[in-house]
Tab-separated table of C-alpha atoms in Angstrom:
chain	number	residue	atom	x	y	z
S	1	THR	CA	37.759	-40.333	-17.144
S	2	VAL	CA	37.143	-43.838	-15.866
S	3	VAL	CA	40.196	-45.924	-15.002
S	4	THR	CA	40.214	-49.518	-13.840
S	5	ARG	CA	42.793	-51.707	-12.208
S	6	ASN	CA	43.293	-55.423	-12.533
S	7	ARG	CA	46.929	-55.764	-11.634
S	8	GLY	CA	48.418	-57.165	-8.485
S	9	PRO	CA	51.276	-55.693	-6.461
S	10	ASN	CA	53.889	-57.163	-8.798
S	11	GLY	CA	52.278	-55.653	-11.908
S	12	GLN	CA	50.866	-58.928	-13.218
S	13	LYS	CA	47.244	-59.259	-14.275
S	14	THR	CA	45.158	-61.107	-11.720
S	15	SER	CA	41.876	-61.126	-13.669
S	16	LYS	CA	40.742	-61.336	-17.257
S	17	TYR	CA	38.205	-58.553	-16.588
S	18	LEU	CA	38.804	-54.800	-16.322
S	19	GLY	CA	38.425	-53.384	-12.823
S	20	VAL	CA	38.652	-56.776	-11.110
S	21	ARG	CA	41.530	-58.266	-9.176
S	22	LYS	CA	42.218	-61.055	-6.741
S	23	PHE	CA	42.245	-60.157	-3.085
S	24	TYR	CA	43.783	-62.429	-0.473
S	25	HIS	CA	42.907	-61.944	3.175
S	26	GLU	CA	44.885	-63.634	5.903
S	27	HIS	CA	42.920	-64.231	9.090
S	28	VAL	CA	44.378	-64.219	12.594
S	29	GLY	CA	44.244	-68.009	12.792
S	30	GLY	CA	46.345	-68.330	9.650
S	31	ASN	CA	43.467	-69.117	7.291
S	32	VAL	CA	43.667	-67.378	3.932
S	33	THR	CA	40.591	-66.576	1.875
S	34	MET	CA	40.519	-65.317	-1.683
S	35	LYS	CA	37.832	-63.048	-3.087
S	36	TRP	CA	37.504	-60.845	-6.140
S	37	ARG	CA	37.709	-57.082	-5.603
S	38	ALA	CA	35.880	-54.709	-7.944
S	39	GLU	CA	36.894	-51.046	-8.203
S	40	LEU	CA	37.177	-48.203	-10.648
S	41	VAL	CA	38.310	-44.586	-10.673
S	42	VAL	CA	35.911	-41.857	-11.757
S	43	ARG	CA	37.123	-38.260	-11.968
S	44	HIS	CA	40.246	-39.041	-9.912
S	45	LYS	CA	38.243	-40.724	-7.120
S	46	ARG	CA	38.483	-44.428	-6.461
S	47	ILE	CA	35.165	-46.207	-6.066
S	48	ASP	CA	35.394	-49.490	-4.188
S	49	LEU	CA	32.545	-51.679	-5.380
S	50	GLY	CA	33.162	-54.459	-2.905
S	51	TYR	CA	34.334	-58.039	-2.705
S	52	PHE	CA	32.713	-60.899	-4.586
S	53	ASN	CA	32.939	-64.685	-4.497
S	54	THR	CA	33.253	-65.015	-8.281
S	55	GLU	CA	35.273	-63.111	-10.830
S	56	GLU	CA	32.248	-62.722	-13.101
S	57	ASP	CA	30.068	-61.183	-10.361
S	58	ALA	CA	32.766	-58.598	-9.694
S	59	ALA	CA	33.031	-57.807	-13.422
S	60	ARG	CA	29.261	-57.304	-13.665
S	61	ALA	CA	29.415	-54.885	-10.709
S	62	VAL	CA	32.128	-52.897	-12.516
S	63	ASP	CA	29.979	-52.730	-15.667
S	64	ALA	CA	26.948	-51.540	-13.679
S	65	ALA	CA	29.033	-48.810	-12.038
S	66	ARG	CA	30.352	-47.699	-15.424
S	67	ILE	CA	26.796	-47.421	-16.757
S	68	GLU	CA	25.853	-45.250	-13.753
S	69	ASN	CA	28.862	-42.939	-14.267
S	70	PRO	CA	28.751	-41.624	-17.851
S	71	PRO	CA	30.320	-41.174	-20.305
S	72	VAL	CA	30.414	-44.896	-21.022
S	73	ARG	CA	32.684	-46.306	-23.687
S	74	MET	CA	31.238	-49.636	-24.703
S	75	LYS	CA	34.687	-51.053	-25.471
S	76	LEU	CA	35.567	-50.771	-21.783
S	77	LEU	CA	32.636	-52.888	-20.603
S	78	ASN	CA	33.399	-56.448	-19.621
S	79	PHE	CA	30.063	-57.686	-21.040
S	80	PRO	CA	29.049	-55.175	-23.743
S	81	ALA	CA	26.395	-57.485	-25.250
S	82	GLY	CA	24.442	-57.389	-21.990
S	83	TYR	CA	24.074	-53.587	-22.109
S	84	ALA	CA	23.627	-52.909	-25.808
């Protein structure tokens, strides 16, 4: 079973893509940066795919990880036309 998350701490969606969410990092100097975090859960284990500068790059990383971890349900891909 592959599960994805795209909800923030308050339960609201932070991305239009499955498996992608906003990630804010506050630096020691007070600067705050925002990146997109990609992750999914395969067989009850969370796979952190990393942080990306754009939401679309993170979504493509999630799709690639889904393809590598069958079974793949095409309806759960963010860009199914690119893998058909």
